[in-house]
Short mmCIF file of C-alpha atoms in Angstrom, two decimals:
data_model
loop_
_atom_site.label_atom_id
_atom_site.label_comp_id
_atom_site.label_asym_id
_atom_site.label_seq_id
_atom_site.Cartn_x
_atom_site.Cartn_y
_atom_site.Cartn_z
CA MET Z 1 -18.50 -41.95 6.09
CA ILE Z 2 -16.65 -39.75 3.71
CA ASN Z 3 -18.51 -38.34 0.82
CA THR Z 4 -16.07 -39.21 -2.15
CA SER Z 5 -18.13 -37.09 -4.69
CA ASN Z 6 -16.11 -34.04 -3.55
CA ALA Z 7 -12.71 -35.94 -3.14
CA ASN Z 8 -11.07 -34.07 -6.11
CA VAL Z 9 -12.21 -30.62 -5.24
CA GLY Z 10 -9.64 -28.08 -6.24
CA ALA Z 11 -9.01 -25.29 -8.73
CA ASP Z 12 -7.28 -26.29 -11.95
CA SER Z 13 -7.61 -22.77 -13.16
CA TYR Z 14 -7.47 -19.57 -11.06
CA THR Z 15 -10.65 -18.48 -12.81
CA ASP Z 16 -12.37 -21.83 -11.72
CA LEU Z 17 -14.69 -20.08 -9.22
CA ALA Z 18 -17.14 -22.94 -9.07
CA ASN Z 19 -14.50 -25.51 -7.64
CA LEU Z 20 -13.31 -22.97 -5.29
CA ASN Z 21 -16.86 -22.40 -3.93
CA SER Z 22 -17.29 -26.28 -3.65
CA ILE Z 23 -14.46 -26.28 -0.97
CA THR Z 24 -17.12 -24.82 1.37
CA GLN Z 25 -19.50 -27.65 0.69
CA LEU Z 26 -16.61 -30.28 1.20
CA GLY Z 27 -15.91 -28.84 4.66
CA LYS Z 28 -19.36 -30.01 5.75
CA THR Z 29 -18.57 -33.68 5.15
CA ASP Z 30 -14.71 -33.68 5.44
CA LYS Z 31 -13.19 -30.94 7.40
CA GLY Z 32 -9.71 -32.52 7.15
CA GLN Z 33 -9.68 -32.60 3.34
CA ALA Z 34 -11.26 -29.22 3.12
CA LEU Z 35 -8.47 -27.66 5.37
CA GLY Z 36 -5.85 -29.25 2.87
CA LYS Z 37 -7.63 -27.63 0.03
CA ILE Z 38 -7.81 -24.26 1.78
CA ALA Z 39 -4.10 -24.54 2.68
CA GLU Z 40 -3.34 -25.21 -1.05
CA GLN Z 41 -5.18 -22.00 -2.06
CA PHE Z 42 -3.29 -19.93 0.60
CA GLU Z 43 0.21 -21.44 -0.67
CA SER Z 44 -0.91 -20.43 -4.20
CA MET Z 45 -1.59 -16.86 -2.93
CA MET Z 46 1.86 -16.62 -1.23
CA VAL Z 47 3.53 -17.81 -4.49
CA ARG Z 48 1.56 -15.29 -6.32
CA MET Z 49 2.77 -12.47 -4.06
CA MET Z 50 6.33 -13.76 -4.32
CA MET Z 51 6.01 -13.62 -8.21
CA LYS Z 52 4.54 -10.13 -8.00
CA SER Z 53 7.33 -8.92 -5.64
CA MET Z 54 9.81 -10.13 -8.18
CA ARG Z 55 8.25 -8.68 -11.12
CA SER Z 56 7.91 -5.36 -9.32
CA ALA Z 57 11.68 -5.40 -8.49
CA ASN Z 58 12.56 -5.88 -12.12
CA SER Z 59 9.91 -3.49 -13.45
CA VAL Z 60 12.21 -0.52 -12.95
CA PHE Z 61 14.58 -1.76 -15.55
CA ALA Z 62 11.64 -2.47 -18.03
CA GLU Z 63 10.26 1.12 -18.03
CA GLY Z 64 10.37 2.55 -21.57
CA ASN Z 65 10.28 -0.86 -23.27
CA PHE Z 66 8.29 -0.14 -26.44
CA LEU Z 67 6.94 -3.90 -26.36
CA SER Z 68 5.38 -3.15 -23.02
CA SER Z 69 1.62 -2.64 -22.90
CA LYS Z 70 -1.35 -2.69 -20.55
CA GLU Z 71 -2.68 -5.74 -22.51
CA GLY Z 72 0.48 -7.57 -22.07
CA ASP Z 73 0.65 -6.76 -18.55
CA MET Z 74 -2.78 -8.19 -18.06
CA TYR Z 75 -1.94 -11.34 -19.87
CA GLN Z 76 1.24 -11.60 -17.75
CA ASP Z 77 -0.64 -11.38 -14.56
CA MET Z 78 -3.20 -14.06 -15.67
CA PHE Z 79 -0.13 -16.37 -16.59
CA ASP Z 80 1.53 -15.62 -13.26
CA ASP Z 81 -1.78 -16.56 -11.36
CA GLN Z 82 -1.95 -19.77 -13.29
CA ILE Z 83 1.53 -20.65 -12.61
CA ALA Z 84 1.15 -19.92 -8.84
CA LEU Z 85 -1.76 -22.01 -8.73
CA SER Z 86 -0.10 -25.04 -10.63
CA LEU Z 87 2.91 -24.88 -8.34
CA SER Z 88 0.71 -25.29 -5.33
CA GLN Z 89 -1.04 -28.53 -6.49
CA GLY Z 90 -0.04 -31.82 -5.03
CA ARG Z 91 2.80 -31.33 -2.53
CA GLY Z 92 3.45 -27.91 -3.95
CA MET Z 93 6.33 -26.08 -2.18
CA GLY Z 94 5.35 -27.61 1.18
CA ILE Z 95 3.88 -24.71 2.58
CA ALA Z 96 0.29 -26.14 2.55
CA GLU Z 97 1.51 -29.24 4.19
CA VAL Z 98 3.17 -27.34 7.06
CA MET Z 99 0.06 -25.25 7.53
CA VAL Z 100 -2.21 -28.32 7.83
CA ARG Z 101 0.24 -30.01 10.29
CA GLN Z 102 0.44 -27.08 12.63
CA LEU Z 103 -3.28 -26.31 12.57
CA ASN Z 104 -4.06 -29.95 13.29
CA GLN Z 105 -1.63 -29.95 16.19
CA ARG Z 106 -2.96 -26.60 17.68
CA PHE Z 107 -6.81 -27.44 17.40
CA GLY Z 108 -6.83 -31.33 17.30
CA SER Z 109 -7.05 -31.76 21.17
CA GLU Z 110 -9.87 -29.24 21.20
CA GLU Z 111 -11.83 -31.02 18.60
CA LYS Z 112 -11.41 -34.31 20.30
CA ALA Z 113 -12.55 -32.85 23.64
CA ILE Z 114 -15.71 -31.58 22.03
CA ALA Z 115 -16.20 -34.72 20.19
CA ALA Z 116 -15.94 -36.81 23.32
CA GLY Z 117 -18.57 -34.62 25.07
CA SER Z 118 -16.00 -33.13 27.36
CA LEU Z 119 -17.13 -29.60 27.10
CA GLN Z 120 -15.81 -28.63 30.46
CA GLU Z 121 -12.33 -29.93 29.47
CA TYR Z 122 -12.47 -28.05 26.36
CA LEU Z 123 -13.55 -24.67 28.29
CA ASN Z 124 -10.76 -25.31 30.79
CA LYS Z 125 -8.25 -25.44 28.01
CA ARG Z 126 -9.52 -22.32 26.44
CA ASN Z 127 -9.66 -20.40 29.52
CA ASN Z 128 -6.32 -21.61 30.82
CA TYR Z 129 -4.34 -21.37 27.46
CA SER Z 130 -1.08 -19.58 28.00
CA GLY Z 131 0.58 -19.78 24.76
CA PHE Z 132 1.32 -17.04 22.25
CA ILE Z 133 -1.55 -15.25 20.72
CA PRO Z 134 -0.69 -13.04 17.91
CA GLY Z 135 -1.41 -9.41 18.63
CA LEU Z 136 -2.34 -9.81 22.23
CA GLU Z 137 0.52 -7.99 23.84
CA SER Z 138 0.18 -4.99 21.46
CA ALA Z 139 -3.50 -4.91 21.99
CA LYS Z 140 -2.91 -4.63 25.84
CA ALA Z 141 -0.27 -2.03 25.25
CA ALA Z 142 -2.46 0.04 23.10
CA ALA Z 143 -5.52 -0.23 25.54
CA SER Z 144 -3.29 1.29 28.22
CA ASP Z 145 -2.05 4.38 26.09
CA THR Z 146 -3.33 7.91 26.79
CA ASN Z 147 -5.06 9.83 24.12
CA GLU Z 148 -1.82 12.15 23.93
CA GLN Z 149 0.24 8.86 23.40
CA LEU Z 150 -1.98 7.61 20.62
CA ALA Z 151 -2.19 11.00 18.89
CA ALA Z 152 1.79 11.05 18.94
CA LYS Z 153 1.93 7.66 17.27
CA PRO Z 154 2.38 7.54 13.34
CA VAL Z 155 -0.63 6.14 11.59
CA ALA Z 156 0.13 3.18 9.37
CA MET Z 157 -1.25 3.79 5.89
CA GLU Z 158 -1.45 1.50 2.91
CA PHE Z 159 -2.00 2.99 -0.48
CA ASP Z 160 -3.46 0.95 -3.22
CA GLY Z 161 -3.35 3.44 -6.11
CA SER Z 162 -6.92 4.43 -5.65
CA ARG Z 163 -7.62 8.16 -5.83
CA GLU Z 164 -10.50 8.09 -3.38
CA SER Z 165 -8.51 6.05 -0.73
CA PHE Z 166 -5.40 8.25 -1.20
CA ILE Z 167 -7.26 11.49 -0.79
CA SER Z 168 -9.30 10.33 2.17
CA GLN Z 169 -6.11 9.26 4.00
CA VAL Z 170 -4.04 12.37 3.28
CA TYR Z 171 -6.61 15.03 3.31
CA GLY Z 172 -6.25 15.97 7.02
CA MET Z 173 -2.43 16.24 6.66
CA ALA Z 174 -2.64 18.12 3.42
CA LYS Z 175 -5.05 20.69 5.00
CA GLN Z 176 -2.75 21.28 7.89
CA ALA Z 177 0.29 21.68 5.57
CA ALA Z 178 -1.66 23.84 2.96
CA GLU Z 179 -2.71 26.23 5.86
CA LYS Z 180 0.80 26.86 6.67
CA LEU Z 181 1.74 27.66 3.01
CA GLY Z 182 -1.41 29.79 2.54
CA ILE Z 183 -2.80 27.62 -0.22
CA ALA Z 184 -5.80 25.10 -0.84
CA PRO Z 185 -5.08 21.50 0.34
CA GLU Z 186 -6.24 20.30 -3.12
CA ALA Z 187 -3.05 21.64 -4.64
CA LEU Z 188 -0.91 19.64 -2.41
CA ILE Z 189 -3.17 16.47 -2.97
CA ALA Z 190 -2.83 16.85 -6.48
CA GLN Z 191 0.77 17.23 -6.56
CA ALA Z 192 1.46 14.24 -4.24
CA GLY Z 193 -1.08 12.04 -6.42
CA LEU Z 194 0.85 12.76 -9.55
CA GLU Z 195 4.35 12.26 -7.94
CA THR Z 196 3.34 8.82 -6.48
CA GLY Z 197 0.52 7.50 -8.65
CA TRP Z 198 -1.87 8.04 -5.93
CA GLY Z 199 0.33 6.24 -3.34
CA LYS Z 200 1.08 3.28 -5.54
CA LYS Z 201 4.67 4.31 -6.68
CA ILE Z 202 6.10 5.73 -3.54
CA THR Z 203 9.98 5.18 -3.26
CA SER Z 204 10.85 2.24 -1.19
CA ILE Z 205 13.41 -0.51 -0.48
CA GLY Z 206 11.88 -3.80 -0.26
CA GLU Z 207 8.72 -3.51 1.91
CA LYS Z 208 10.09 -0.42 3.72
CA SER Z 209 8.27 2.66 2.18
CA SER Z 210 9.93 6.04 2.23
CA PHE Z 211 6.50 7.75 2.62
CA ASN Z 212 8.08 10.54 0.39
CA LEU Z 213 4.89 11.86 -1.14
CA PHE Z 214 6.54 14.54 -3.01
CA ASN Z 215 9.74 12.99 -4.19
CA ILE Z 216 11.91 15.43 -2.62
CA LYS Z 217 15.48 14.37 -3.24
CA ALA Z 218 18.12 13.99 -0.55
CA ASP Z 219 20.90 16.46 -1.26
CA LYS Z 220 23.64 17.58 1.05
CA ARG Z 221 21.11 19.64 3.23
CA TRP Z 222 19.35 16.42 4.10
CA GLN Z 223 20.64 14.69 7.25
CA GLY Z 224 17.89 11.99 7.49
CA ASP Z 225 17.51 8.58 5.84
CA SER Z 226 17.32 8.28 2.15
CA VAL Z 227 16.29 5.77 -0.59
CA THR Z 228 18.22 5.54 -3.84
CA VAL Z 229 16.05 4.40 -6.93
CA GLN Z 230 15.95 4.84 -10.64
CA THR Z 231 14.03 7.89 -11.91
CA LEU Z 232 13.19 9.34 -15.09
CA GLU Z 233 14.41 13.12 -15.65
CA VAL Z 234 14.04 15.22 -18.80
CA ARG Z 235 17.31 16.72 -19.79
CA GLN Z 236 17.34 19.15 -22.73
CA GLY Z 237 13.92 17.80 -23.86
CA ILE Z 238 15.16 14.15 -23.76
CA PRO Z 239 13.89 11.70 -21.00
CA THR Z 240 16.73 10.16 -19.34
CA LYS Z 241 16.93 7.28 -16.79
CA GLU Z 242 19.09 8.26 -13.61
CA TYR Z 243 19.62 6.97 -10.06
CA ALA Z 244 18.88 9.71 -7.41
CA ALA Z 245 18.43 9.51 -3.71
CA PHE Z 246 15.35 10.57 -2.22
CA ARG Z 247 14.46 11.54 1.39
CA SER Z 248 12.84 8.91 3.50
CA TYR Z 249 10.31 9.42 6.36
CA GLU Z 250 8.60 7.40 9.21
CA SER Z 251 5.34 8.55 8.12
CA PRO Z 252 3.27 10.48 5.56
CA LYS Z 253 2.81 13.17 8.32
CA GLN Z 254 6.58 13.74 8.19
CA SER Z 255 6.53 14.00 4.55
CA PHE Z 256 3.96 16.75 4.58
CA ASP Z 257 5.82 18.64 7.39
CA ASP Z 258 9.19 18.41 5.49
CA TYR Z 259 7.52 19.51 2.34
CA VAL Z 260 6.27 22.62 4.15
CA GLU Z 261 9.74 23.32 5.41
CA PHE Z 262 11.24 22.73 2.26
CA ILE Z 263 8.98 25.23 0.30
CA SER Z 264 9.07 27.63 3.02
CA ASN Z 265 12.96 27.81 3.47
CA SER Z 266 14.09 27.88 0.03
CA PRO Z 267 14.46 31.23 -1.80
CA ARG Z 268 13.85 29.67 -5.18
CA TYR Z 269 10.31 29.08 -4.29
CA GLU Z 270 9.47 32.58 -3.10
CA LYS Z 271 7.36 33.37 -5.98
CA ALA Z 272 5.27 30.04 -5.17
CA ARG Z 273 4.88 31.39 -1.53
CA GLN Z 274 3.32 34.70 -2.79
CA ALA Z 275 0.83 32.74 -5.17
CA ASN Z 276 -2.81 33.83 -4.80
CA ASP Z 277 -4.31 30.61 -6.08
CA SER Z 278 -3.60 26.80 -6.55
CA GLU Z 279 -2.81 26.95 -10.30
CA SER Z 280 -0.36 30.04 -9.81
CA TYR Z 281 1.28 28.03 -6.99
CA ILE Z 282 1.96 25.08 -9.08
CA ARG Z 283 3.22 26.90 -12.13
CA ALA Z 284 5.57 28.79 -9.93
CA LEU Z 285 6.86 25.45 -8.64
CA GLU Z 286 7.58 24.30 -12.15
CA GLU Z 287 9.22 27.74 -13.07
CA ALA Z 288 11.43 27.36 -10.05
CA GLY Z 289 12.78 24.00 -11.15
CA TYR Z 290 10.78 21.69 -8.75
CA ALA Z 291 10.77 19.05 -11.35
CA THR Z 292 12.26 18.54 -14.91
CA ASP Z 293 9.14 17.52 -16.62
CA PRO Z 294 8.12 20.43 -18.88
CA GLN Z 295 4.45 19.41 -18.68
CA TYR Z 296 4.67 19.24 -14.75
CA SER Z 297 2.35 22.02 -13.77
CA GLU Z 298 -0.16 21.18 -16.66
CA LYS Z 299 -0.42 17.57 -15.45
CA ILE Z 300 -1.21 18.61 -11.72
CA ILE Z 301 -3.62 21.41 -12.90
CA ARG Z 302 -5.62 18.72 -14.91
CA ILE Z 303 -5.75 16.40 -11.84
CA LEU Z 304 -6.79 19.59 -9.71
CA ASN Z 305 -9.72 20.56 -11.91
CA SER Z 306 -10.93 17.18 -12.72
CA PRO Z 307 -14.53 16.20 -11.60
CA GLU Z 308 -13.06 12.97 -9.97
CA MET Z 309 -10.59 14.95 -7.82
CA LYS Z 310 -13.43 17.31 -6.74
CA ASN Z 311 -15.74 14.65 -5.91
CA ALA Z 312 -13.07 12.60 -3.86
CA VAL Z 313 -12.12 15.72 -2.10
CA GLN Z 314 -15.71 16.66 -1.18
CA HIS Z 315 -16.17 13.01 0.17
CA ALA Z 316 -12.95 13.42 2.16
CA VAL Z 317 -14.18 16.68 3.61
CA THR Z 318 -17.55 15.39 4.83
CA SER Z 319 -16.09 12.23 6.23
CA GLN Z 320 -13.34 14.06 8.31
CA PRO Z 321 -13.92 13.94 12.03
CA ILE Z 322 -14.96 17.29 13.85
CA ALA Z 323 -11.96 18.77 15.44
CA MET Z 324 -12.44 19.59 19.29
CA ALA Z 325 -11.58 22.89 20.66
CA SER Z 326 -8.44 22.95 22.66
CA HIS Z 327 -8.67 24.16 26.32
#
């Protein structure tokens, strides 16, 4: 018997958490209907991601708009959330319907076997299943890799704009690069943090990140891949929007390695290489023309000396694995 008291479970507003939570209760009495509601919520998430991607793609042309504000962005996000939820109601865009149909086809026979009491039949189907299992082959391949092969593989990283997360992920690479340049790793981390908004504004094409943590441009000396995006440069004291090509890497580690080579092999950064401390190094970079922002070094030094930066670095240092001695 179906409990009709929950028949209309669903969220009419993206802030209606009570209705979202009641889907769990609905699953105890009507799994089919609960599955449909969950699929609708998943569809609304996908629609929201699509809308966010479209706004992100257009945001480069909206920079500098005097009408733009944090409050306006917040209400825009709330509006987008509500639109995404509304579009997924009823038959929506059809994504939820397809999900329900596929899940019913995939698991329906198993549920029938259990319901009929044929536990052995159910176990046989599970043990003899030869269909596609996402990630199975890659997991088998990873299990057979040697330690050397695993060490050589680039580590996938996702930066969300969090200072703590960014520092914890790049600290080891920054330490290695800083040792080659003879400076403290905090200087490189602060510079990369400013250049990329703690990883949230790394240049990219679509979903492919350039992993360019220091925004090094792709001039005629660069033979690798590049990404062309709009950038804000200061020319004769006036901020000017321009399009420029930036170097593209396969991993953050390559970005740090190329940064070391870029600084080490350029005569213009000789004074920076001779710096005795982090602040002198950063100021020497600005004097040599690393960036056009006249406040470039001051911004980095403020980050470098901030309590938040010091606490995040300290946490990253204590959480780093102990390096094993080589034989």
